[in-house]
Coordinates of C-alpha atoms and ligand atoms in Angstrom, one line a residue:
M42 CA 0.0 0.0 0.0
T43 CA 2.8 2.4 0.9
D44 CA 6.4 2.6 1.9
R45 CA 5.5 5.0 4.7
C46 CA 5.4 3.8 8.3
N47 CA 4.7 5.4 11.7
L48 CA 7.2 3.0 13.4
R49 CA 10.9 2.6 12.9
C50 CA 11.4 -1.1 13.9
I51 CA 15.1 -2.0 14.3
Y52 CA 14.8 -5.1 12.1
C53 CA 12.6 -3.6 9.3
R54 CA 13.2 0.0 8.5
P55 CA 16.6 1.7 8.4
V56 CA 16.6 5.2 10.1
K57 CA 19.3 6.5 7.7
D58 CA 19.5 6.5 4.0
L59 CA 16.0 5.4 3.3
K60 CA 14.8 7.2 0.2
L61 CA 11.0 7.4 0.2
L62 CA 9.0 7.0 -3.0
D63 CA 7.6 10.0 -4.7
H64 CA 3.8 10.1 -4.6
G65 CA 3.6 9.9 -8.4
D66 CA 5.5 6.6 -8.3
I67 CA 3.1 4.9 -5.9
L68 CA 0.3 3.0 -7.5
R69 CA -3.1 4.7 -7.3
Y70 CA -6.1 2.8 -6.0
E71 CA -7.6 2.3 -9.5
E72 CA -4.3 0.8 -10.6
I73 CA -4.1 -1.5 -7.6
L74 CA -7.7 -2.6 -8.3
D75 CA -6.9 -3.2 -11.9
V76 CA -3.9 -5.4 -11.0
I77 CA -6.1 -7.4 -8.6
R78 CA -8.8 -7.9 -11.3
V79 CA -6.2 -9.2 -13.7
A80 CA -4.9 -11.5 -11.0
T81 CA -8.3 -13.0 -10.4
G82 CA -8.4 -14.0 -14.1
L83 CA -5.3 -16.2 -13.3
G84 CA -6.9 -17.8 -10.3
I85 CA -5.7 -15.6 -7.5
R86 CA -8.4 -15.6 -4.7
K87 CA -6.6 -14.2 -1.7
V88 CA -5.3 -10.7 -1.1
R89 CA -3.3 -9.3 1.8
L90 CA -2.9 -5.6 2.2
T91 CA 0.3 -4.5 3.8
G92 CA 3.2 -2.1 3.5
G93 CA 4.8 0.1 5.1
E94 CA 1.8 0.8 7.3
P95 CA -1.4 0.3 5.3
L96 CA -3.5 2.3 7.7
L97 CA -1.5 5.4 6.9
R98 CA -2.7 5.5 3.3
K99 CA -5.4 8.1 2.7
N100 CA -8.9 6.6 2.3
F101 CA -7.6 3.1 2.9
V102 CA -11.0 1.9 4.0
H103 CA -12.4 2.8 0.6
L104 CA -9.8 0.6 -1.1
V105 CA -10.5 -2.2 1.3
Q106 CA -14.2 -2.0 0.5
S107 CA -13.5 -2.1 -3.3
V108 CA -11.2 -5.1 -2.9
C109 CA -13.8 -6.9 -0.8
R110 CA -16.4 -6.3 -3.5
I111 CA -14.4 -8.0 -6.3
P112 CA -16.5 -11.2 -6.6
Q113 CA -13.7 -13.7 -7.2
I114 CA -11.7 -12.5 -4.2
E115 CA -12.6 -14.9 -1.4
D116 CA -10.2 -13.7 1.3
V117 CA -8.9 -10.2 2.2
S118 CA -6.6 -9.7 5.1
I119 CA -4.5 -6.8 6.5
T120 CA -1.2 -6.7 8.2
T121 CA -0.8 -3.7 10.4
N122 CA 1.3 -2.5 13.3
G123 CA -1.9 -1.6 15.1
V124 CA -1.0 1.9 16.1
L125 CA -4.0 3.4 14.3
L126 CA -6.2 0.3 14.6
E127 CA -8.4 1.6 17.4
G128 CA -9.9 4.2 15.1
F129 CA -10.1 2.0 12.0
A130 CA -11.1 -1.5 13.3
G131 CA -14.9 -0.9 13.1
S132 CA -14.9 0.5 9.5
L133 CA -12.5 -2.1 8.3
Y134 CA -14.8 -4.8 9.6
E135 CA -17.8 -3.1 8.0
A136 CA -15.9 -2.9 4.8
G137 CA -15.7 -6.7 4.8
V138 CA -12.4 -7.7 6.3
R139 CA -12.5 -10.5 8.9
R140 CA -8.9 -11.5 9.4
I141 CA -6.2 -9.2 10.7
N142 CA -2.5 -9.6 11.6
I143 CA -1.1 -7.2 14.2
S144 CA 2.7 -7.0 14.6
L145 CA 3.6 -7.1 18.3
D146 CA 7.1 -8.3 19.2
T147 CA 6.9 -7.7 22.9
L148 CA 4.4 -7.3 25.7
N149 CA 6.7 -4.9 27.5
H150 CA 6.3 -1.1 27.1
L151 CA 9.9 -0.2 27.4
K152 CA 11.1 -2.9 25.1
Y153 CA 8.4 -2.0 22.6
T154 CA 9.8 1.5 22.4
K155 CA 13.3 0.1 22.0
I156 CA 12.3 -2.2 19.1
T157 CA 10.0 0.3 17.3
R158 CA 11.7 3.5 18.3
R159 CA 8.3 4.9 19.1
E160 CA 6.1 5.0 22.2
C161 CA 3.0 3.4 20.9
F162 CA 2.5 0.2 22.9
D163 CA -0.7 1.4 24.5
D164 CA -2.2 2.5 21.2
V165 CA -1.5 -1.0 19.7
W166 CA -2.9 -2.7 22.8
R167 CA -6.1 -0.6 22.6
G168 CA -6.3 -1.4 18.8
L169 CA -6.1 -5.1 19.5
Q170 CA -8.9 -4.9 22.1
V171 CA -11.2 -3.0 19.7
A172 CA -10.4 -5.4 16.9
E173 CA -11.4 -8.3 19.1
A174 CA -14.5 -6.5 20.3
V175 CA -15.8 -5.7 16.7
G176 CA -15.4 -9.4 15.8
F177 CA -12.1 -9.9 13.9
S178 CA -11.3 -13.6 13.9
P179 CA -8.7 -14.8 13.8
I180 CA -6.5 -12.0 15.1
K181 CA -2.9 -13.1 14.5
L182 CA -0.1 -11.5 16.5
N183 CA 3.2 -11.4 14.5
V184 CA 6.2 -11.8 16.7
V185 CA 9.6 -11.6 15.1
T186 CA 11.8 -13.5 17.5
M187 CA 15.3 -12.1 18.2
R188 CA 17.8 -13.6 20.6
G189 CA 18.7 -11.4 23.4
I190 CA 15.8 -9.0 22.6
N191 CA 12.5 -10.8 23.0
D192 CA 13.2 -14.5 23.3
D193 CA 12.7 -14.1 27.1
E194 CA 9.0 -13.4 26.5
V195 CA 8.0 -16.7 25.0
A196 CA 6.3 -17.7 28.2
R197 CA 4.2 -14.5 28.3
F198 CA 3.1 -14.9 24.7
A199 CA 2.3 -18.6 25.5
E200 CA 0.1 -17.5 28.4
L201 CA -1.6 -14.9 26.2
S202 CA -2.5 -17.6 23.6
V203 CA -4.1 -19.6 26.4
R204 CA -6.1 -16.8 27.8
K205 CA -7.1 -14.9 24.6
P206 CA -8.3 -16.1 21.2
Y207 CA -5.2 -14.8 19.5
H208 CA -3.0 -16.7 17.2
V209 CA 0.5 -15.9 18.3
R210 CA 2.9 -16.5 15.4
F211 CA 6.6 -16.6 16.0
I212 CA 8.4 -15.5 12.8
E213 CA 12.1 -16.2 12.2
Y214 CA 14.1 -13.1 11.8
M215 CA 15.2 -12.7 8.2
P216 CA 18.2 -10.9 6.7
I217 CA 16.3 -8.4 4.6
G218 CA 17.4 -4.9 3.5
L219 CA 20.6 -3.0 3.1
N220 CA 21.6 -1.8 6.6
S221 CA 19.6 -4.6 8.2
T222 CA 20.6 -5.2 11.8
W223 CA 20.3 -9.0 11.3
T224 CA 23.1 -11.1 12.6
T225 CA 23.4 -14.9 13.1
E226 CA 23.6 -14.3 16.8
K227 CA 20.2 -12.6 16.9
Y228 CA 18.6 -15.3 14.7
I229 CA 16.7 -17.9 16.7
S230 CA 15.1 -20.9 15.0
S231 CA 11.4 -21.9 15.4
D232 CA 12.6 -25.3 16.8
E233 CA 14.3 -23.6 19.6
I234 CA 11.2 -21.5 20.4
R235 CA 9.1 -24.6 20.3
S236 CA 11.4 -26.4 22.7
K237 CA 11.1 -23.5 25.1
L238 CA 7.3 -23.5 24.8
E239 CA 7.1 -27.3 25.4
T240 CA 8.6 -26.8 28.9
F241 CA 5.3 -25.2 29.8
G242 CA 3.1 -28.1 28.6
P243 CA 2.5 -30.2 25.5
L244 CA 1.7 -28.4 22.3
Y245 CA -0.9 -30.1 20.1
K246 CA -0.6 -29.8 16.3
I247 CA -3.5 -28.3 14.4
P248 CA -4.1 -29.6 10.9
H249 CA -3.6 -27.2 8.0
S250 CA -6.6 -25.4 6.6
L251 CA -7.2 -23.4 3.5
H252 CA -6.0 -19.9 4.6
D253 CA -3.1 -20.9 6.8
G254 CA -0.3 -19.8 4.6
P255 CA 3.1 -21.0 5.7
A256 CA 2.5 -21.2 9.5
E257 CA 2.8 -24.5 11.4
R258 CA -0.1 -24.4 13.9
Y259 CA -0.1 -25.7 17.5
Q260 CA -2.2 -25.1 20.6
F261 CA -1.8 -25.7 24.3
A262 CA -4.5 -27.8 26.0
S263 CA -7.7 -25.8 26.6
A264 CA -6.2 -22.6 25.1
K265 CA -8.5 -20.1 23.5
G266 CA -5.8 -19.1 21.0
E267 CA -3.0 -20.8 19.1
I268 CA 0.7 -20.8 18.5
G269 CA 2.1 -20.6 15.0
F270 CA 5.6 -20.9 13.7
I271 CA 6.8 -19.3 10.4
S272 CA 10.2 -20.6 9.6
P273 CA 11.5 -19.2 6.3
I274 CA 15.1 -19.8 7.3
S275 CA 15.2 -23.2 9.2
H276 CA 12.4 -24.9 7.2
H277 CA 11.9 -22.9 4.1
F278 CA 8.6 -23.5 2.4
C279 CA 9.6 -22.5 -1.1
P280 CA 8.1 -25.5 -2.9
S281 CA 4.6 -24.6 -1.6
C282 CA 5.0 -20.8 -1.8
N283 CA 2.4 -19.4 -4.2
R284 CA 2.7 -15.8 -3.2
L285 CA 3.4 -12.8 -5.4
R286 CA 4.0 -9.4 -3.8
L287 CA 3.0 -6.2 -5.5
T288 CA 5.2 -3.4 -4.2
A289 CA 3.8 0.1 -3.6
D290 CA 5.8 1.4 -6.6
G291 CA 4.2 -1.2 -8.9
N292 CA 6.6 -4.1 -9.2
L293 CA 5.6 -7.8 -8.9
R294 CA 8.1 -9.5 -6.6
P295 CA 8.2 -13.3 -7.1
C296 CA 10.2 -14.0 -3.9
L297 CA 10.3 -12.0 -0.7
L298 CA 14.0 -12.8 -0.3
A299 CA 15.3 -12.0 -3.7
D300 CA 15.4 -8.6 -5.4
D301 CA 14.3 -9.8 -8.8
E302 CA 11.1 -7.8 -9.7
V303 CA 8.9 -7.4 -12.7
D304 CA 7.6 -3.9 -13.5
I305 CA 3.8 -3.9 -13.9
K306 CA 3.3 -0.2 -13.4
S307 CA 4.8 0.9 -16.8
P308 CA 2.6 -1.4 -18.9
L309 CA -0.4 -0.4 -16.6
R310 CA 0.3 3.3 -17.2
G311 CA 1.2 2.7 -20.8
G312 CA -2.4 1.7 -21.5
C313 CA -1.9 -2.1 -21.9
T314 CA -4.8 -4.4 -22.2
H315 CA -5.7 -6.9 -19.4
D316 CA -4.3 -9.6 -21.7
D317 CA -0.9 -7.9 -21.7
L318 CA -1.0 -7.5 -18.0
R319 CA -1.8 -11.1 -17.6
S320 CA 1.4 -12.0 -19.4
V321 CA 3.3 -9.7 -17.1
F322 CA 1.9 -11.8 -14.2
Q323 CA 2.8 -15.0 -16.0
Q324 CA 6.4 -13.7 -16.4
A325 CA 6.6 -13.0 -12.7
I326 CA 5.2 -16.4 -11.8
A327 CA 7.7 -18.0 -14.1
R328 CA 10.5 -16.1 -12.4
K329 CA 9.6 -17.5 -8.9
P330 CA 12.9 -19.1 -7.9
E331 CA 13.1 -22.7 -7.0
R332 CA 14.1 -21.7 -3.5
H333 CA 15.6 -18.9 -1.6
Y334 CA 19.1 -19.0 -0.1
A335 CA 18.5 -16.7 2.9
E336 CA 20.3 -19.1 5.3
I337 CA 23.5 -18.7 3.4
L338 CA 23.0 -15.1 2.2
E339 CA 25.5 -12.6 3.3
K340 CA 23.6 -9.9 5.2
G341 CA 22.7 -7.2 2.7
Q342 CA 22.1 -9.3 -0.4
C343 CA 18.4 -8.7 -0.3
L344 CA 18.6 -5.0 -0.5
R345 CA 15.1 -3.6 -0.6
P346 CA 14.0 -3.0 3.1
M347 CA 11.1 -5.0 4.3
S348 CA 9.0 -1.7 4.8
M349 CA 9.3 -1.3 1.0
I350 CA 8.4 -4.9 0.1
G351 CA 5.4 -5.7 2.2
G352 CA 5.7 -8.6 4.7
Ligands
SAM282 N1 3.4 -2.1 9.0 C1 2.8 -3.4 9.1 C2 3.1 -4.1 10.3 O1 4.0 -3.7 11.1 O2 2.6 -5.2 10.5 C3 2.9 -4.2 7.8 C4 4.3 -4.2 7.2 S1 5.5 -5.1 8.1 C5 6.9 -5.0 7.0 C6 5.0 -6.8 8.0 C7 5.6 -7.8 8.8 O3 6.9 -8.0 8.5 C8 5.6 -7.4 10.3 O4 4.9 -8.4 11.1 C9 7.1 -7.4 10.6 O5 7.3 -7.8 11.9 C10 7.7 -8.4 9.6 N2 9.1 -8.2 9.4 C11 9.7 -7.0 9.0 N3 11.0 -7.2 8.9 C12 11.3 -8.5 9.2 C13 12.4 -9.3 9.2 N4 13.6 -8.8 8.9 N5 12.3 -10.6 9.5 C14 11.1 -11.1 9.8 N6 9.9 -10.4 9.8 C15 10.0 -9.1 9.5

């Protein structure tokens, strides 16, 4: 949706040397909708709106409404940092969205400020409560696990998943973006997190369902919520990855962890037909690599920062 964000997370968005896109380079809503319509002709049924911070984009609810009204689209979800969610949750739900992912790497105020470089923990927490109250389900909490930063909070997140109907998803920290703060020391595998969790009680595996994406799902006995693991580094899921990302500046990105992109904005603005745009999509799909090599990538080989890709 945008490369703008109201947080400055240490692992996502560099504070220095980040050149923001010019407004004219960002896809307009009609253009995004056109791309989605073309995608439906190729069988795409699921759309996730992310960024940057999607709720910062002007009239975002309007776009959400239009996406939800595209008949072939069966599933629309949003990934947000939750800072503005308190004010938007009701209208997003009314617009037709039912599933939401909120990024929350810590349950500790001070640590939240250290990770995000902004003092917004209370705003996010209120946003989460309102999202639950208006009926979003599931609410997934994205937790990027980093050794020495938030791996000591695994027990608190486990307890939250028992008490509340939230899906806590531990995501392996990935080496993305020039100036990324990723190091092998900070990386912590899902297996290690799962072993920690299993010291609190057995985790029961939940079978995969249609809209799961790459998460392996588990649950503690009599928990209201769930635990999920997303393990792009230790157990990469490339053979089953069917995602394409559309960047805010109009490129189709076949793989999150590779900078190869296919320009769809130029043909779109050059007046191409839907048939031509379909072939741009097909090129992008054909360029999906067999697998990514993030576990052996030197830090800095995937140069576009995550805030400009869309996680
Ligand atoms: N602003 C929104 C948010 O914060 O959820 C959406 C964009 S953000 C780039 C999407 C997700 O990517 C977040 O859950 C964030 O934690 C995750 N993310 C960003 N950088 C990452 C990295 N280096 N490794 C793993 N996950 C990352």
